[in-house]
XYZ file of C-alpha atoms in Angstrom:
279
model
C 3.586 -0.536 -19.911
C 2.616 2.902 -18.596
C -0.568 1.440 -17.115
C 1.361 -1.489 -15.573
C 3.793 0.932 -13.890
C 0.986 3.073 -12.474
C 0.868 3.220 -8.647
C -1.595 0.868 -6.982
C -2.619 0.385 -3.321
C -1.237 -2.738 -1.660
C -3.598 -4.581 0.675
C -1.906 -4.270 4.091
C -4.432 -4.555 6.922
C -4.535 -8.075 8.345
C -8.292 -8.092 8.913
C -8.950 -7.341 5.240
C -6.491 -10.033 4.184
C -8.249 -12.639 6.336
C -11.630 -11.463 5.081
C -10.504 -11.669 1.460
C -9.110 -15.180 1.998
C -12.280 -16.335 3.776
C -14.648 -14.894 1.173
C -12.558 -16.345 -1.666
C -12.729 -19.843 -0.166
C -16.453 -19.517 0.531
C -17.145 -18.258 -2.983
C -15.326 -21.210 -4.573
C -17.182 -23.700 -2.361
C -20.597 -22.230 -3.272
C -19.610 -21.903 -6.944
C -18.635 -25.586 -7.146
C -21.833 -26.718 -5.446
C -24.118 -24.618 -7.640
C -22.457 -24.959 -11.051
C -20.254 -28.066 -10.665
C -17.937 -27.006 -13.517
C -15.720 -29.580 -15.242
C -17.960 -32.334 -13.830
C -16.913 -31.585 -10.244
C -17.981 -34.339 -7.833
C -21.072 -35.392 -9.761
C -21.073 -39.018 -8.597
C -18.786 -39.500 -5.605
C -19.435 -40.159 -1.943
C -19.062 -37.289 0.534
C -19.380 -34.822 -2.318
C -19.761 -31.734 -0.112
C -16.711 -32.617 1.975
C -14.757 -33.064 -1.232
C -15.873 -29.706 -2.624
C -15.332 -28.005 0.740
C -11.706 -29.102 0.516
C -11.251 -26.915 -2.549
C -12.699 -23.961 -0.641
C -10.175 -24.596 2.133
C -7.405 -24.888 -0.485
C -8.333 -21.492 -1.931
C -8.425 -19.988 1.566
C -4.937 -21.347 2.320
C -3.624 -20.189 -1.067
C -4.836 -16.614 -0.590
C -3.604 -16.520 3.020
C -0.167 -17.787 1.943
C -0.008 -15.143 -0.790
C -0.877 -12.214 1.458
C 0.802 -13.214 4.722
C 3.847 -15.355 3.905
C 5.124 -13.866 0.624
C 5.367 -10.291 2.036
C 7.527 -11.605 4.894
C 9.810 -13.500 2.498
C 10.187 -10.638 -0.001
C 9.968 -7.476 2.090
C 11.741 -5.251 -0.437
C 9.412 -6.294 -3.250
C 6.316 -5.628 -1.115
C 7.085 -1.987 -0.320
C 3.682 -0.184 -0.370
C 5.114 3.065 -1.728
C 6.499 1.223 -4.783
C 3.515 -1.012 -5.446
C 2.175 -0.883 -9.016
C -0.550 -2.445 -11.134
C 2.074 -4.715 -12.711
C 3.170 -5.980 -9.290
C -0.450 -6.542 -8.307
C -1.028 -8.658 -11.429
C 2.157 -10.614 -10.654
C 0.948 -11.130 -7.084
C -2.397 -12.435 -8.292
C -0.595 -14.753 -10.730
C 1.429 -16.174 -7.835
C -1.804 -16.559 -5.923
C -3.225 -18.641 -8.776
C -0.132 -20.868 -8.773
C -0.316 -21.381 -5.001
C -4.053 -22.089 -5.078
C -3.495 -24.599 -7.909
C -0.858 -26.358 -5.799
C -3.183 -26.620 -2.798
C -6.057 -27.802 -5.001
C -3.927 -30.491 -6.643
C -2.696 -31.710 -3.242
C -6.264 -31.934 -1.992
C -7.364 -33.822 -5.097
C -4.323 -36.138 -4.889
C -5.058 -36.852 -1.236
C -8.566 -37.918 -2.295
C -7.498 -39.890 -5.387
C -4.065 -41.408 -4.737
C -3.959 -43.314 -8.034
C -3.631 -40.134 -10.151
C -0.472 -38.379 -11.340
C 0.286 -35.411 -9.042
C 2.154 -33.408 -11.699
C -0.618 -33.814 -14.260
C -3.169 -32.945 -11.589
C -1.320 -29.692 -10.840
C -1.279 -28.766 -14.548
C -4.985 -29.494 -14.842
C -5.862 -27.431 -11.786
C -3.599 -24.611 -12.952
C -5.541 -24.439 -16.212
C -8.870 -24.587 -14.354
C -7.851 -21.920 -11.815
C -6.569 -19.591 -14.529
C -9.653 -20.062 -16.695
C -11.949 -19.249 -13.783
C -9.941 -16.550 -12.042
C -7.875 -14.571 -14.541
C -10.599 -12.375 -16.025
C -12.267 -11.455 -12.707
C -8.830 -10.604 -11.278
C -7.855 -8.292 -14.143
C -11.324 -6.741 -14.142
C -11.150 -6.154 -10.397
C -7.684 -4.582 -10.639
C -8.760 -2.277 -13.466
C -11.990 -1.271 -11.707
C -10.261 -0.704 -8.357
C -7.497 1.386 -9.913
C -9.981 3.614 -11.754
C -12.235 3.964 -8.729
C -9.373 4.882 -6.378
C -7.965 7.340 -8.904
C -11.276 9.202 -9.142
C -11.710 9.156 -5.361
C -8.245 10.524 -4.587
C -8.371 13.113 -7.358
C -11.635 14.372 -5.867
C -10.089 14.375 -2.363
C -7.111 16.318 -3.698
C -9.409 18.860 -5.337
C -11.336 19.370 -2.103
C -8.140 19.722 -0.082
C -6.691 22.213 -2.552
C -9.866 24.288 -2.323
C -9.573 24.309 1.450
C -6.035 25.685 1.470
C -6.058 29.053 3.232
C -4.954 32.077 1.189
C -1.377 33.132 1.734
C -1.221 35.699 4.491
C 1.452 37.934 5.887
C 4.484 35.856 6.806
C 4.568 34.625 10.374
C 7.232 36.109 12.600
C 7.450 33.023 14.796
C 10.906 31.594 15.276
C 11.890 27.988 14.638
C 14.611 26.679 16.928
C 16.026 23.207 16.347
C 18.441 21.598 18.789
C 20.502 18.604 17.643
C 20.981 15.571 19.883
C 24.393 16.880 20.824
C 23.916 19.799 23.181
C 27.398 20.953 22.226
C 26.021 22.061 18.867
C 24.413 25.470 18.699
C 20.681 25.340 17.900
C 19.529 26.125 14.384
C 17.401 29.268 14.438
C 15.275 30.612 11.581
C 11.978 32.335 10.920
C 8.953 30.075 10.597
C 8.437 31.188 7.012
C 11.986 30.023 6.170
C 11.399 26.443 7.338
C 10.001 24.386 4.414
C 10.143 20.725 5.460
C 12.227 18.024 7.132
C 12.915 14.505 5.886
C 13.958 11.557 8.028
C 17.061 9.575 7.021
C 17.613 6.888 9.648
C 19.032 8.499 12.785
C 19.387 11.796 10.949
C 17.054 14.329 9.397
C 17.598 16.784 6.576
C 16.219 20.262 7.211
C 15.122 22.135 4.077
C 14.883 25.882 4.513
C 14.962 29.122 2.519
C 17.957 31.421 2.424
C 17.417 34.494 0.249
C 14.557 32.618 -1.477
C 16.867 29.717 -2.335
C 16.139 26.241 -1.017
C 18.988 25.036 1.181
C 19.393 21.898 3.272
C 21.301 20.770 6.335
C 21.785 17.237 7.691
C 21.661 16.931 11.474
C 21.594 14.083 13.981
C 18.052 14.085 15.300
C 14.990 11.887 14.892
C 11.898 13.226 13.176
C 9.862 12.460 16.286
C 12.207 14.572 18.416
C 11.946 17.431 15.917
C 8.158 17.142 15.971
C 8.217 17.474 19.753
C 10.497 20.522 19.575
C 8.134 22.248 17.131
C 4.822 21.056 18.582
C 3.844 24.600 19.585
C 3.908 25.701 15.945
C 0.568 24.682 14.443
C 1.847 25.291 10.913
C 4.411 22.465 11.235
C 2.660 19.160 10.648
C 3.604 15.573 9.913
C 2.174 14.243 6.647
C 4.178 10.998 6.429
C 6.319 8.888 8.719
C 9.386 10.406 7.031
C 8.240 13.997 6.455
C 7.391 17.056 8.517
C 6.163 20.043 6.515
C 5.374 23.722 6.938
C 1.789 24.060 5.708
C 2.457 27.722 4.832
C 4.399 26.482 1.810
C 1.704 24.152 0.396
C 0.789 25.155 -3.148
C -1.333 22.142 -4.143
C -2.416 18.652 -3.122
C -2.600 16.041 -5.865
C -4.049 12.545 -5.851
C -3.555 9.253 -7.666
C -4.585 5.611 -7.168
C -2.023 5.079 -4.441
C -2.314 8.132 -2.217
C -2.060 11.894 -2.043
C 1.007 14.048 -2.564
C 1.724 17.606 -1.473
C 3.549 20.180 -3.562
C 5.521 22.831 -1.684
C 6.723 26.060 -3.216
C 10.433 26.156 -4.122
C 10.504 22.312 -3.951
C 10.795 20.321 -7.180
C 9.729 16.937 -5.790
C 6.326 16.057 -4.348
C 5.940 15.122 -0.676
C 4.010 11.855 -0.044
C 1.020 11.786 2.276
C 0.360 8.647 4.302
C -3.146 7.234 4.077
C -3.335 7.349 7.876
C -3.629 11.149 7.702
C -7.036 12.671 7.004
C -7.854 15.820 5.102
C -8.503 17.562 8.419
C -4.758 17.480 9.087
C -4.142 20.032 6.344
C -6.922 22.520 6.939
């Protein structure tokens, strides 16, 4: 269960989804031609057209899984909450969808067969062919990404500059309402900011204690206000951090996280940010 709940990267880029769907369909077509498992099309007319139909069915099944399901179940497909267990469930759904497309193709070719029994047969065939490569691929990918991100985290941690004398720069934050007085603090007192819809929460130090204040302001507007301070950097669409307070950068299969001093929780790092952003 611990392994199933481990974080796992969700395939999000459209070009990789299309490529995966295309290669899957092509692989099945070639596999059926070369090996002809289960007596596939050994003595029928237009054999290659028939077998090509299964390649198209696999392509449509994978495309449906990766393009349509995420739009129907947006909450389930949140990248930051994606796990190995969810990935296995996704691949299981993919097998079901591919089996449905395969059975429809076969039924369209042989109308005198039972559609329900055909679906069951193709479900068994699809599972028997695909289940072990899928689990093996998931396990291999998770281990590979874990090692890669752990190594990236180690390199980033080694590149963190030694703590120097505290900066005397001043941070001034103006809320959307000009009637409110600006929030003023030393740069070293600003720790990070987190976006919460149309508001942001400012986390800062007061006598070495972490305090917070909710104000009406977008994170983008705050980033613009503090753009002259090179120590203040965005690491995620919802977080703006003071790099002076970074104590370590850790990695797992999903992404990197930053640990700030005086902060109990880790700050996520979007994969769109490179290690150069934290030098």
